[in-house]
Amino acid sequence: MAAVEFALLLIPLLVIIWGMISYGIMFTYRQALSQAAGEGARAAVAAPSTSTWTAASAAVNNALGSYSQACGTSSGTQSTSYLTCTVSAAATCANDASHTCVTVTLTYPYRTNPLIPNIPGLGIIVPSTLTFVSTVEVS
C-alpha cells in the first residue's frame, strides 16, 4: 500500500521540482539579459560614434558569454542563436531634444527555445519572450 501511495505522490512532486528548477533557470537568464542590455548601453556611451554598435554588441556578448548567446557583428538588428539584438541611436531623446539617446534592445523567444526542456503543459505558463530595453543619454 505504501508503494502505491509513493507512486501517486512521486509524479506531482517531480513536476513541482522540475517547475521550480525551470523557473529558476529562466529567472537567472532573465537577469543576465537585463544586465547585458545595461552593459551594452553603457558601452555605447563610451563610444558615441560609428563604433557604437561594435562597443554595445561586444559588451552584450561578454555579459551573455556563459549562455552561448551573442549579438551579431554588424550594425542594425542582429539575430543569432535566437537572441535578437538591436542598437539604435535616436536623433533626440524623448525627454530632452538637445541630447542624443542610444537604445539597446535584447529579445529572446523563451517559450519556443527554453534553456532546458519543459514538461508538457508547463510551457504555457512560461513567458513567450524575454525583452529588455536599456536607453542611455549620450550627449
mmCIF file of C-alpha atoms in Angstrom:
data_model
loop_
_atom_site.group_PDB
_atom_site.id
_atom_site.type_symbol
_atom_site.label_atom_id
_atom_site.label_comp_id
_atom_site.label_asym_id
_atom_site.label_seq_id
_atom_site.Cartn_x
_atom_site.Cartn_y
_atom_site.Cartn_z
ATOM 1 C CA MET A 1 0.000 0.000 0.000
ATOM 2 C CA ALA A 2 2.836 2.402 0.811
ATOM 3 C CA ALA A 3 4.389 1.785 -2.618
ATOM 4 C CA VAL A 4 1.144 2.799 -4.343
ATOM 5 C CA GLU A 5 0.871 5.983 -2.287
ATOM 6 C CA PHE A 6 4.505 6.788 -3.008
ATOM 7 C CA ALA A 7 3.967 6.262 -6.739
ATOM 8 C CA LEU A 8 0.920 8.539 -6.722
ATOM 9 C CA LEU A 9 2.802 11.319 -4.940
ATOM 10 C CA LEU A 10 6.102 10.971 -6.787
ATOM 11 C CA ILE A 11 4.906 12.240 -10.173
ATOM 12 C CA PRO A 12 3.328 15.500 -8.909
ATOM 13 C CA LEU A 13 6.336 16.055 -6.652
ATOM 14 C CA LEU A 14 8.752 15.660 -9.571
ATOM 15 C CA VAL A 15 6.657 18.022 -11.719
ATOM 16 C CA ILE A 16 6.769 20.661 -8.968
ATOM 17 C CA ILE A 17 10.527 20.245 -8.528
ATOM 18 C CA TRP A 18 11.112 20.421 -12.304
ATOM 19 C CA GLY A 19 8.935 23.551 -12.489
ATOM 20 C CA MET A 20 10.948 25.209 -9.725
ATOM 21 C CA ILE A 21 14.222 24.377 -11.474
ATOM 22 C CA SER A 22 12.875 25.528 -14.844
ATOM 23 C CA TYR A 23 11.650 28.850 -13.462
ATOM 24 C CA GLY A 24 14.885 29.361 -11.539
ATOM 25 C CA ILE A 25 16.940 28.954 -14.701
ATOM 26 C CA MET A 26 14.575 31.223 -16.639
ATOM 27 C CA PHE A 27 14.825 33.951 -13.978
ATOM 28 C CA THR A 28 18.618 33.649 -13.963
ATOM 29 C CA TYR A 29 18.714 34.086 -17.742
ATOM 30 C CA ARG A 30 16.240 36.955 -17.476
ATOM 31 C CA GLN A 31 18.584 38.719 -15.063
ATOM 32 C CA ALA A 32 21.525 38.081 -17.403
ATOM 33 C CA LEU A 33 19.600 39.648 -20.317
ATOM 34 C CA SER A 34 18.781 42.679 -18.198
ATOM 35 C CA GLN A 35 22.420 43.044 -17.180
ATOM 36 C CA ALA A 36 23.604 42.582 -20.783
ATOM 37 C CA ALA A 37 21.253 45.293 -22.094
ATOM 38 C CA GLY A 38 22.540 47.685 -19.448
ATOM 39 C CA GLU A 39 26.169 46.824 -20.186
ATOM 40 C CA GLY A 40 25.584 47.338 -23.907
ATOM 41 C CA ALA A 41 24.011 50.734 -23.311
ATOM 42 C CA ARG A 42 26.839 51.813 -21.015
ATOM 43 C CA ALA A 43 29.402 50.707 -23.602
ATOM 44 C CA ALA A 44 27.567 52.692 -26.287
ATOM 45 C CA VAL A 45 28.004 55.836 -24.179
ATOM 46 C CA ALA A 46 31.760 55.286 -24.125
ATOM 47 C CA ALA A 47 31.882 55.078 -27.941
ATOM 48 C CA PRO A 48 29.295 57.574 -29.286
ATOM 49 C CA SER A 49 30.255 57.332 -32.962
ATOM 50 C CA THR A 50 30.150 54.790 -35.757
ATOM 51 C CA SER A 51 31.584 52.226 -33.334
ATOM 52 C CA THR A 52 28.511 52.438 -31.082
ATOM 53 C CA TRP A 53 27.172 49.105 -32.380
ATOM 54 C CA THR A 54 30.557 47.410 -32.001
ATOM 55 C CA ALA A 55 31.032 48.581 -28.418
ATOM 56 C CA ALA A 56 27.459 47.732 -27.410
ATOM 57 C CA SER A 57 27.441 44.283 -29.027
ATOM 58 C CA ALA A 58 30.841 43.426 -27.531
ATOM 59 C CA ALA A 59 29.536 44.303 -24.059
ATOM 60 C CA VAL A 60 26.362 42.244 -24.612
ATOM 61 C CA ASN A 61 28.410 39.301 -25.912
ATOM 62 C CA ASN A 62 30.688 39.491 -22.888
ATOM 63 C CA ALA A 63 27.736 39.557 -20.479
ATOM 64 C CA LEU A 64 25.967 36.613 -22.160
ATOM 65 C CA GLY A 65 29.042 34.512 -22.942
ATOM 66 C CA SER A 66 28.224 31.830 -20.380
ATOM 67 C CA TYR A 67 24.826 31.246 -22.057
ATOM 68 C CA SER A 68 26.313 30.728 -25.555
ATOM 69 C CA GLN A 69 24.251 33.655 -26.832
ATOM 70 C CA ALA A 70 25.708 36.520 -28.820
ATOM 71 C CA CYS A 71 24.800 39.556 -30.876
ATOM 72 C CA GLY A 72 25.964 39.820 -34.450
ATOM 73 C CA THR A 73 28.983 41.807 -35.517
ATOM 74 C CA SER A 74 27.403 44.339 -37.876
ATOM 75 C CA SER A 75 25.190 47.292 -37.079
ATOM 76 C CA GLY A 76 21.411 47.239 -37.016
ATOM 77 C CA THR A 77 19.248 44.414 -35.763
ATOM 78 C CA GLN A 78 21.059 41.101 -35.489
ATOM 79 C CA SER A 79 19.664 37.678 -34.669
ATOM 80 C CA THR A 80 21.991 34.851 -33.689
ATOM 81 C CA SER A 81 21.236 31.814 -31.574
ATOM 82 C CA TYR A 82 17.611 33.003 -31.171
ATOM 83 C CA LEU A 83 18.726 36.221 -29.448
ATOM 84 C CA THR A 84 17.757 39.418 -31.279
ATOM 85 C CA CYS A 85 19.896 42.484 -30.572
ATOM 86 C CA THR A 86 19.043 45.997 -31.687
ATOM 87 C CA VAL A 87 21.181 49.059 -31.046
ATOM 88 C CA SER A 88 19.608 52.297 -32.200
ATOM 89 C CA ALA A 89 20.704 55.882 -31.792
ATOM 90 C CA ALA A 90 17.858 58.385 -31.731
ATOM 91 C CA ALA A 91 18.495 61.876 -33.038
ATOM 92 C CA THR A 92 16.958 63.251 -29.869
ATOM 93 C CA CYS A 93 15.928 61.878 -26.504
ATOM 94 C CA ALA A 94 12.249 61.746 -25.662
ATOM 95 C CA ASN A 95 12.659 63.908 -22.561
ATOM 96 C CA ASP A 96 15.321 66.337 -23.879
ATOM 97 C CA ALA A 97 15.540 67.294 -27.547
ATOM 98 C CA SER A 98 19.042 68.719 -27.123
ATOM 99 C CA HIS A 99 20.561 65.307 -26.321
ATOM 100 C CA THR A 100 21.066 62.057 -28.229
ATOM 101 C CA CYS A 101 19.999 58.697 -26.814
ATOM 102 C CA VAL A 102 21.172 55.172 -27.583
ATOM 103 C CA THR A 103 18.800 52.266 -27.003
ATOM 104 C CA VAL A 104 19.866 48.633 -26.692
ATOM 105 C CA THR A 105 17.058 46.080 -27.039
ATOM 106 C CA LEU A 106 17.510 42.349 -26.407
ATOM 107 C CA THR A 107 14.738 39.878 -27.238
ATOM 108 C CA TYR A 108 14.775 36.116 -26.656
ATOM 109 C CA PRO A 109 11.807 33.850 -27.603
ATOM 110 C CA TYR A 110 11.860 31.791 -24.415
ATOM 111 C CA ARG A 111 8.696 29.735 -24.905
ATOM 112 C CA THR A 112 9.866 28.281 -28.224
ATOM 113 C CA ASN A 113 13.531 27.995 -27.171
ATOM 114 C CA PRO A 114 13.728 27.252 -23.440
ATOM 115 C CA LEU A 115 17.155 26.773 -21.903
ATOM 116 C CA ILE A 116 16.051 23.401 -20.521
ATOM 117 C CA PRO A 117 13.177 21.284 -21.886
ATOM 118 C CA ASN A 118 9.742 21.950 -20.476
ATOM 119 C CA ILE A 119 7.454 19.298 -19.106
ATOM 120 C CA PRO A 120 4.381 19.074 -21.368
ATOM 121 C CA GLY A 121 1.895 21.633 -20.101
ATOM 122 C CA LEU A 122 4.486 23.741 -18.285
ATOM 123 C CA GLY A 123 5.390 25.597 -21.492
ATOM 124 C CA ILE A 124 2.134 27.535 -21.495
ATOM 125 C CA ILE A 125 2.920 29.273 -18.209
ATOM 126 C CA VAL A 126 6.424 30.486 -19.088
ATOM 127 C CA PRO A 127 6.713 33.866 -20.830
ATOM 128 C CA SER A 128 6.662 33.787 -24.617
ATOM 129 C CA THR A 129 9.516 36.286 -24.967
ATOM 130 C CA LEU A 130 12.023 37.933 -22.692
ATOM 131 C CA THR A 131 12.610 41.526 -23.831
ATOM 132 C CA PHE A 132 14.830 44.093 -22.201
ATOM 133 C CA VAL A 133 15.375 47.673 -23.284
ATOM 134 C CA SER A 134 18.056 49.955 -21.918
ATOM 135 C CA THR A 135 18.293 53.594 -23.011
ATOM 136 C CA VAL A 136 21.123 55.964 -22.157
ATOM 137 C CA GLU A 137 21.758 59.602 -22.907
ATOM 138 C CA VAL A 138 24.934 60.043 -24.941
ATOM 139 C CA SER A 139 25.306 63.809 -25.072
#
